[in-house]
Coordinates of C-alpha atoms in Angstrom, one line a residue:
X1 CA 83.7 333.9 149.0
X2 CA 80.4 334.6 150.9
X3 CA 78.3 334.2 147.9
X4 CA 80.2 330.9 147.0
X5 CA 79.6 329.6 150.5
X6 CA 76.0 330.4 150.4
X7 CA 75.5 328.8 147.0
X8 CA 77.4 325.6 148.1
X9 CA 75.2 325.4 151.2
X10 CA 72.0 325.8 149.1
X11 CA 73.0 323.1 146.6
X12 CA 73.9 320.8 149.6
X13 CA 70.5 321.5 151.1
X14 CA 68.7 320.7 148.0
X15 CA 70.7 317.4 147.6
X16 CA 69.9 316.6 151.3
X17 CA 66.2 317.1 150.7
X18 CA 66.2 314.9 147.5
X19 CA 68.1 312.2 149.4
X20 CA 65.8 312.3 152.4
X21 CA 62.7 312.1 150.2
X22 CA 64.1 309.2 148.3
X23 CA 65.2 307.3 151.3
X24 CA 61.7 307.9 153.1
X25 CA 59.5 306.8 150.3
X26 CA 61.5 304.4 148.3
X27 CA 64.8 302.6 149.5
X28 CA 65.8 303.4 153.1
X29 CA 69.5 304.0 153.6
X30 CA 71.3 303.6 156.9
X31 CA 74.7 305.5 157.1
X32 CA 76.7 303.7 159.7
X33 CA 79.9 305.4 160.9
X34 CA 82.6 303.2 162.2
X35 CA 85.5 304.8 164.1
X36 CA 87.8 304.4 167.1
X37 CA 91.3 305.3 168.0
X38 CA 94.4 303.4 167.0
X39 CA 94.4 299.6 167.3
X40 CA 90.8 299.5 168.4
X41 CA 89.9 297.0 165.5
X42 CA 87.9 299.1 163.1
X43 CA 89.0 297.1 160.1
X44 CA 88.4 293.7 161.7
X45 CA 84.9 295.0 162.9
X46 CA 83.8 296.0 159.5
X47 CA 85.1 292.9 157.9
X48 CA 83.4 290.5 160.4
X49 CA 80.2 292.5 160.4
X50 CA 79.8 292.3 156.7
X51 CA 80.7 288.6 156.6
X52 CA 78.2 287.8 159.3
X53 CA 75.4 289.8 157.6
X54 CA 76.0 288.0 154.3
X55 CA 76.1 284.6 156.1
X56 CA 73.9 285.1 159.2
X57 CA 74.3 281.7 160.9
X58 CA 75.9 283.3 164.0
X59 CA 73.6 286.4 164.1
X60 CA 70.9 285.0 166.4
X61 CA 70.7 288.4 168.3
X62 CA 69.6 290.2 165.1
X63 CA 65.8 290.1 165.5
X64 CA 65.2 290.3 161.6
X65 CA 67.2 287.1 161.2
X66 CA 65.5 285.4 164.1
X67 CA 62.2 286.1 162.5
X68 CA 63.3 285.0 159.1
X69 CA 62.5 288.3 157.5
X70 CA 65.9 288.8 155.7
X71 CA 65.6 287.1 152.4
X72 CA 69.0 288.0 151.0
X73 CA 72.0 290.4 151.6
X74 CA 74.5 291.3 148.9
X75 CA 77.3 293.8 148.4
X76 CA 76.9 296.7 145.8
X77 CA 79.1 299.5 144.6
X78 CA 79.2 302.3 147.2
X79 CA 77.3 305.3 146.1
X80 CA 80.0 307.8 146.6
X81 CA 82.2 307.7 143.5
X82 CA 85.0 309.7 145.0
X83 CA 85.5 307.6 148.2
X84 CA 87.6 304.5 148.1
X85 CA 85.9 301.2 148.5
X86 CA 86.5 299.4 151.8
X87 CA 88.5 296.4 150.6
X88 CA 86.3 293.7 152.2
X89 CA 87.5 290.8 150.1
X90 CA 91.3 291.3 150.9
X91 CA 90.7 291.9 154.6
X92 CA 88.4 288.7 154.6
X93 CA 91.2 286.8 152.9
X94 CA 93.8 288.1 155.5
X95 CA 91.6 286.8 158.4
X96 CA 90.4 283.4 156.9
X97 CA 93.3 282.4 154.7
X98 CA 95.8 279.5 155.3
X99 CA 98.1 281.9 157.3
X100 CA 95.6 284.2 158.9
X101 CA 96.8 287.6 160.1
X102 CA 95.4 290.9 161.1
X103 CA 94.7 293.3 158.2
X104 CA 96.4 296.8 157.9
X105 CA 94.6 299.4 160.0
X106 CA 92.5 302.3 158.8
X107 CA 94.4 305.2 157.2
X108 CA 91.8 307.1 155.2
X109 CA 88.0 307.2 154.7
X110 CA 86.6 304.3 153.0
X111 CA 83.0 303.0 152.3
X112 CA 81.0 299.8 151.5
X113 CA 77.3 299.3 150.7
X114 CA 75.5 296.2 151.9
X115 CA 71.9 295.8 150.7
X116 CA 69.2 293.7 152.2
X117 CA 66.0 292.2 150.9
X118 CA 63.8 292.1 154.0
X119 CA 60.2 291.9 154.8
X120 CA 58.8 294.6 157.2
X121 CA 57.8 293.6 160.8
X122 CA 54.5 294.2 162.5
X123 CA 51.2 295.3 160.8
X124 CA 52.9 296.0 157.4
X125 CA 54.2 292.5 157.2
X126 CA 51.1 291.2 155.5
X127 CA 50.6 294.2 153.3
X128 CA 54.0 294.7 151.7
X129 CA 56.4 292.5 150.0
X130 CA 60.2 292.6 150.6
X131 CA 61.8 295.9 150.4
X132 CA 65.3 296.9 149.8
X133 CA 67.3 298.5 152.7
X134 CA 70.8 299.8 152.0
X135 CA 73.6 299.8 154.7
X136 CA 76.4 302.2 153.9
X137 CA 79.3 301.6 156.2
X138 CA 81.7 304.6 156.3
X139 CA 85.1 303.8 157.9
X140 CA 87.3 306.7 159.1
X141 CA 90.1 307.1 161.6
X142 CA 89.2 308.3 165.1
X143 CA 92.0 310.7 165.1
X144 CA 90.2 312.6 162.4
X145 CA 87.1 312.8 164.5
X146 CA 89.0 314.4 167.3
X147 CA 90.1 317.1 164.9
X148 CA 86.5 318.5 164.8
X149 CA 87.0 320.1 168.1
X150 CA 89.6 322.2 166.7
X151 CA 86.9 324.1 164.6
X152 CA 85.9 325.9 167.7
X153 CA 89.5 326.9 168.9
X154 CA 91.7 329.7 167.8
X155 CA 95.4 329.0 167.3
X156 CA 96.3 330.8 170.4
X157 CA 93.7 328.8 172.5
X158 CA 94.8 325.6 170.9
X159 CA 98.5 326.3 171.5
X160 CA 98.0 327.2 175.2
X161 CA 95.7 324.2 175.8
X162 CA 98.1 321.7 174.0
X163 CA 101.3 323.0 175.7
X164 CA 99.7 322.9 179.0
X165 CA 98.4 319.3 178.6
X166 CA 101.6 317.8 177.4
X167 CA 104.0 319.7 179.7
X168 CA 104.7 316.8 182.0
X169 CA 104.9 314.1 179.4
X170 CA 108.3 312.7 178.9
X171 CA 107.4 312.0 175.2
X172 CA 107.0 315.7 174.6
X173 CA 110.4 316.8 176.2
X174 CA 112.4 317.3 173.0
X175 CA 109.5 319.2 171.2
X176 CA 108.9 321.5 174.2
X177 CA 112.6 322.3 174.3
X178 CA 112.4 323.5 170.7
X179 CA 109.1 325.3 171.2
X180 CA 110.5 327.2 174.2
X181 CA 113.6 328.1 172.3
X182 CA 111.6 329.5 169.3
X183 CA 110.7 333.2 169.3
X184 CA 107.1 333.5 168.0
X185 CA 107.8 337.2 167.2
X186 CA 110.8 336.5 165.0
X187 CA 110.6 336.7 161.3
X188 CA 109.2 333.6 159.7
X189 CA 111.9 331.1 158.7
X190 CA 110.8 327.9 156.9
X191 CA 113.5 325.6 158.3
X192 CA 112.5 326.6 161.7
X193 CA 108.8 326.0 161.0
X194 CA 109.6 322.6 159.5
X195 CA 111.8 321.5 162.4
X196 CA 109.0 322.5 164.9
X197 CA 106.3 320.6 162.9
X198 CA 108.7 317.5 162.6
X199 CA 109.3 317.5 166.3
X200 CA 105.6 317.9 167.2
X201 CA 104.7 315.1 164.8
X202 CA 107.4 313.0 166.4
X203 CA 105.8 313.8 169.9
X204 CA 102.3 312.8 168.6
X205 CA 103.5 309.4 167.4
X206 CA 105.3 308.7 170.6
X207 CA 102.3 309.8 172.5
X208 CA 100.0 307.5 170.7
X209 CA 102.5 304.6 171.2
X210 CA 102.5 305.3 174.9
X211 CA 98.7 304.9 175.1
X212 CA 97.6 308.7 175.0
X213 CA 94.5 309.5 173.0
X214 CA 94.5 313.2 172.6
X215 CA 96.8 313.2 169.6
X216 CA 95.7 316.0 167.5
X217 CA 95.8 317.2 164.7
X218 CA 95.0 313.7 163.5
X219 CA 96.6 314.1 160.0
X220 CA 99.9 314.6 161.5
X221 CA 99.7 310.8 162.3
X222 CA 98.0 309.9 159.0
X223 CA 99.4 312.5 156.4
X224 CA 98.7 310.5 153.3
X225 CA 99.2 312.8 150.4
X226 CA 99.3 315.9 152.5
X227 CA 102.8 314.9 153.9
X228 CA 105.2 317.9 153.6
X229 CA 102.5 320.4 152.7
X230 CA 102.0 323.7 154.7
X231 CA 98.8 322.5 156.2
X232 CA 100.8 320.0 158.1
X233 CA 103.9 322.3 158.8
X234 CA 102.8 324.1 162.1
X235 CA 103.0 323.5 165.8
X236 CA 101.8 324.9 169.0
X237 CA 104.0 327.9 170.4
X238 CA 104.2 329.7 173.8
X239 CA 102.2 332.9 172.9
X240 CA 101.9 336.1 175.0
X241 CA 101.3 338.9 172.5
X242 CA 99.1 339.3 169.3
X243 CA 100.7 338.2 166.1
X244 CA 102.3 340.5 163.7
X245 CA 102.8 340.3 160.0
X246 CA 105.6 338.1 158.5
X247 CA 106.4 336.6 162.0
X248 CA 106.7 332.9 162.9
X249 CA 103.7 333.1 165.0
X250 CA 101.5 334.7 162.2
X251 CA 102.6 332.0 159.7
X252 CA 101.8 329.2 162.3
X253 CA 98.5 330.6 162.9
X254 CA 97.7 331.0 159.1
X255 CA 98.6 327.4 158.6
X256 CA 96.5 326.2 161.5
X257 CA 93.5 328.0 160.1
X258 CA 94.2 326.4 156.6
X259 CA 94.3 323.0 158.2
X260 CA 90.8 323.7 159.7
X261 CA 89.3 325.0 156.5
X262 CA 91.1 322.9 153.9
X263 CA 91.3 319.4 155.8
X264 CA 88.8 319.4 158.8
X265 CA 85.8 321.1 157.3
X266 CA 85.7 319.1 154.1
X267 CA 85.9 315.9 156.1
X268 CA 82.8 317.0 158.2
X269 CA 81.0 318.3 155.2
X270 CA 81.6 315.3 152.8
X271 CA 81.5 312.4 155.3
X272 CA 80.9 313.0 158.9
X273 CA 77.7 315.3 158.7
X274 CA 75.8 312.5 156.6
X275 CA 76.1 309.7 159.3
X276 CA 73.0 308.8 161.2
X277 CA 74.2 305.8 163.2
X278 CA 77.7 305.5 164.9
X279 CA 79.8 302.9 166.5
X280 CA 82.9 304.0 168.5
X281 CA 85.3 301.1 169.2
X282 CA 87.5 301.4 172.2
X283 CA 90.5 299.2 173.2
X284 CA 89.7 299.5 177.0
X285 CA 91.9 296.6 177.9
X286 CA 94.8 298.0 176.2
X287 CA 94.3 301.3 178.1
X288 CA 93.9 299.5 181.4
X289 CA 97.2 297.6 180.8
X290 CA 99.0 300.9 180.0
X291 CA 98.0 302.4 183.5
X292 CA 95.7 305.0 185.0
X293 CA 96.9 307.9 182.9
X294 CA 95.9 306.1 179.7
X295 CA 92.5 305.3 181.2
X296 CA 91.9 308.9 182.1
X297 CA 93.1 310.1 178.8
X298 CA 90.7 307.7 177.1
X299 CA 87.7 309.0 179.2
X300 CA 88.4 312.5 178.1
X301 CA 88.8 311.4 174.6
X302 CA 85.4 309.8 174.7
X303 CA 83.9 313.1 175.8
X304 CA 85.7 314.9 173.0
X305 CA 84.5 312.5 170.5
X306 CA 80.9 312.7 171.5
X307 CA 81.2 316.6 171.4
X308 CA 81.8 316.2 167.6
X309 CA 78.5 314.5 167.1
X310 CA 75.1 316.1 166.5
X311 CA 73.0 313.6 168.5
X312 CA 69.2 313.6 168.3
X313 CA 66.4 311.8 166.5
X314 CA 66.1 311.8 162.8
X315 CA 62.5 312.5 162.1
X316 CA 61.8 313.0 158.5
X317 CA 61.0 316.7 158.7
X318 CA 63.9 317.4 160.9
X319 CA 66.2 315.8 158.2
X320 CA 64.7 318.2 155.7
X321 CA 65.1 321.4 157.8
X322 CA 68.2 320.6 159.9
X323 CA 70.2 317.9 158.3
X324 CA 70.9 314.5 159.6
X325 CA 71.7 313.8 163.3
X326 CA 73.3 310.7 164.9
X327 CA 70.5 309.0 166.4
X328 CA 72.2 305.8 167.7
X329 CA 75.7 305.6 169.2
X330 CA 77.3 302.4 170.4
X331 CA 80.5 302.5 172.5
X332 CA 82.0 299.0 172.1
X333 CA 84.9 297.7 174.2
X334 CA 86.7 295.4 171.8
X335 CA 88.9 292.3 172.3
X336 CA 86.6 290.8 174.8
X337 CA 88.0 287.4 173.8
X338 CA 91.2 288.3 175.7
X339 CA 89.0 287.8 178.9
X340 CA 87.1 284.7 180.1
X341 CA 83.4 285.3 179.7
X342 CA 83.1 285.5 183.5
X343 CA 84.8 288.8 183.3
X344 CA 82.8 290.3 180.4
X345 CA 80.1 292.0 182.7
X346 CA 82.9 293.9 184.4
X347 CA 84.4 295.1 181.2
X348 CA 81.0 296.2 180.1
X349 CA 80.6 298.1 183.4
X350 CA 84.0 299.8 182.9
X351 CA 83.1 300.7 179.4
X352 CA 79.8 302.2 180.7
X353 CA 81.6 304.2 183.4
X354 CA 84.4 305.4 180.9
X355 CA 81.6 306.8 178.5
X356 CA 79.1 308.0 181.1
X357 CA 79.6 311.7 180.4
X358 CA 79.5 311.2 176.7
X359 CA 76.4 308.9 176.7
X360 CA 74.5 311.3 179.2
X361 CA 75.0 314.2 176.8
X362 CA 73.8 312.2 173.8
X363 CA 70.8 310.8 175.6
X364 CA 69.9 314.4 176.7
X365 CA 69.8 315.5 173.1
X366 CA 67.6 312.7 172.0
X367 CA 70.0 310.0 170.8
X368 CA 70.0 306.4 172.0
X369 CA 73.2 305.1 173.4
X370 CA 74.6 301.8 174.5
X371 CA 77.9 300.3 175.7
X372 CA 78.9 296.6 175.5
X373 CA 82.0 294.4 175.4
X374 CA 82.5 292.4 172.2
X375 CA 85.0 290.7 170.0
X376 CA 84.5 291.2 166.2
X377 CA 86.6 288.1 165.5
X378 CA 87.1 285.6 168.3
X379 CA 90.9 284.5 168.3
X380 CA 90.8 282.5 171.7
X381 CA 89.1 279.6 173.5
X382 CA 88.4 279.5 177.2
X383 CA 89.8 277.1 179.8
X384 CA 90.2 276.8 183.6
X385 CA 93.7 276.5 184.9
X386 CA 94.7 275.3 188.4
X387 CA 97.1 277.7 190.2
X388 CA 98.1 277.6 193.9
X389 CA 95.0 275.6 194.8
X390 CA 92.4 277.7 193.0
X391 CA 90.9 277.7 189.5
X392 CA 91.8 280.7 187.1
X393 CA 89.5 281.5 184.2
X394 CA 91.9 281.7 181.3
X395 CA 91.9 282.2 177.6
X396 CA 94.1 280.3 175.1
X397 CA 95.3 281.5 171.7
X398 CA 98.2 281.9 169.3
X399 CA 100.6 284.6 170.4
X400 CA 101.1 287.3 167.8
X401 CA 104.9 287.7 168.2
X402 CA 106.0 284.1 168.6
X403 CA 103.2 282.0 167.0
X404 CA 103.2 279.8 170.0
X405 CA 100.0 278.6 171.8
X406 CA 99.6 280.0 175.4
X407 CA 97.1 280.1 178.1
X408 CA 96.6 283.6 179.6
X409 CA 95.1 285.1 182.8
X410 CA 95.1 288.8 182.6
X411 CA 94.2 289.5 186.2
X412 CA 90.7 290.1 187.7
X413 CA 88.9 293.4 186.7
X414 CA 87.3 295.1 189.7
X415 CA 83.6 294.8 190.3
X416 CA 83.3 298.5 190.8
X417 CA 84.6 300.5 187.9
X418 CA 85.5 303.4 190.4
X419 CA 88.5 301.3 191.6
X420 CA 89.9 302.1 188.2
X421 CA 88.5 305.5 187.3
X422 CA 89.2 307.1 190.7
X423 CA 93.0 306.6 190.5
X424 CA 92.9 307.7 187.0
X425 CA 91.2 310.9 187.7
X426 CA 93.4 311.5 190.7
X427 CA 96.6 311.4 188.5
X428 CA 98.0 308.0 189.8
X429 CA 100.9 306.7 187.9
X430 CA 100.3 302.9 188.5
X431 CA 97.5 300.6 189.8
X432 CA 97.9 300.2 193.5
X433 CA 98.4 296.4 194.3
X434 CA 97.1 295.3 190.8
X435 CA 98.8 294.3 187.5
X436 CA 96.5 294.0 184.6
X437 CA 98.2 291.9 181.9
X438 CA 97.7 292.0 178.2
X439 CA 98.8 289.8 175.4
X440 CA 98.3 290.1 171.6
X441 CA 96.8 287.2 170.0
X442 CA 96.9 286.3 166.2
X443 CA 93.6 285.3 164.5
X444 CA 92.9 281.6 164.8
X445 CA 92.7 279.3 161.8
X446 CA 89.0 279.1 160.8
X447 CA 87.0 276.4 159.0
X448 CA 83.6 278.0 158.4
X449 CA 80.4 276.0 157.7
X450 CA 78.1 277.1 154.9
X451 CA 75.9 279.9 156.1
X452 CA 78.2 280.8 159.0
X453 CA 80.3 283.9 159.3
X454 CA 83.4 284.2 161.4
X455 CA 83.0 283.5 165.2
X456 CA 82.5 286.6 167.3
X457 CA 81.3 287.8 170.7
X458 CA 78.2 289.8 170.8
X459 CA 78.6 291.2 167.3
X460 CA 74.9 290.3 166.7
X461 CA 73.9 292.4 169.6
X462 CA 75.8 295.4 168.2
X463 CA 74.2 294.9 164.9
X464 CA 70.7 294.8 166.4
X465 CA 71.3 298.0 168.3
X466 CA 72.8 299.9 165.3
X467 CA 70.4 298.8 162.4
X468 CA 67.9 296.3 163.8
X469 CA 65.2 298.8 164.0
X470 CA 65.5 299.6 160.2
X471 CA 65.3 296.0 159.0

């Protein structure tokens, strides 16, 4: 096994060197990872980004487009033959068809290659003709990203940490009762293991619906073809003694380690370790609506997500010797179109505060980080409504559940993000004297002019930060 591991590492090292040399001297490749937790809008982000890079009429914040240096952009087959293609055309049809609707959410890794013919900027502009720059967009569920933290935890540590964290959650009551009734030292019994795993999986799904973000292992939520397999048939147990052979504890421990080696490590090796730009999408408004506990849980999840990255600068020599690092990370609060633009600076400030710990760690390691509020696809329009003698900044759109038009005022976000983060850190159950509303809007009917992509809010600024320096 050791020889096989060394050989595999050597082969991958040679492949990395070859890729780095090719990208440096011939056609540069930007590998952009797109992730976020449930309902953060990953699929819509990628679809709108690609559409707006193909038809760049609304991308005025992308400097290469401003300067007229992008001659063409076109889709190509993705370079990884074993990775499913991101179904851009179907998702675009969902959003722009006669009956627009939101596409299905991310459930597995997928990839898309968008290539540009662009003239270089600066002194090289007059010396070189247009060059080809490839953008490989890798879409993966955020729940899988949180799994990377498991690589550094033993089964005993993970069990103790998980049981302690969920002890007071009502969603975990049924599973906790089963876990406490189980005897880890008893002889392994498969029906008992399956019942515990099923109860734990039920808890994870309930916790995600309730707004919690620490729902790992992520494949319990998105099992795919692993459903029912031993690597998804384990659960945390209250452990006090070392495990013994043929016991329930030993089998749970074995399956936990198999999950790390058979599921988590291949994801890191084949996909995540090759990313050099990253956007993390966050449904901050949804968390605020759910309450202080959801906000605090999101803040911790952002720190955990950043701990999975290897941030730093991707100098050519460091790529050869150390492998790729994530050199730019964008934390984006999505669904900014659910607020009037007057409140967008406050949402951005909240996003910056939520991700402060994560961004500081990345900056210290040499990566560039940014936070902004955006909407990948604008589904609302803005208007002012009179109410009790004052004007309220509202948004109007088509309600997702009823299909009716409605104007909506979600409440006023605080000027100081600490007014949200302090109660969240202190364990408050509700916002004191405030009620932040949230409505789900359907995508609007679109009529796009030639050369224009779908309407958005600050998608061009996101693209400039993530890829603008390489175009």
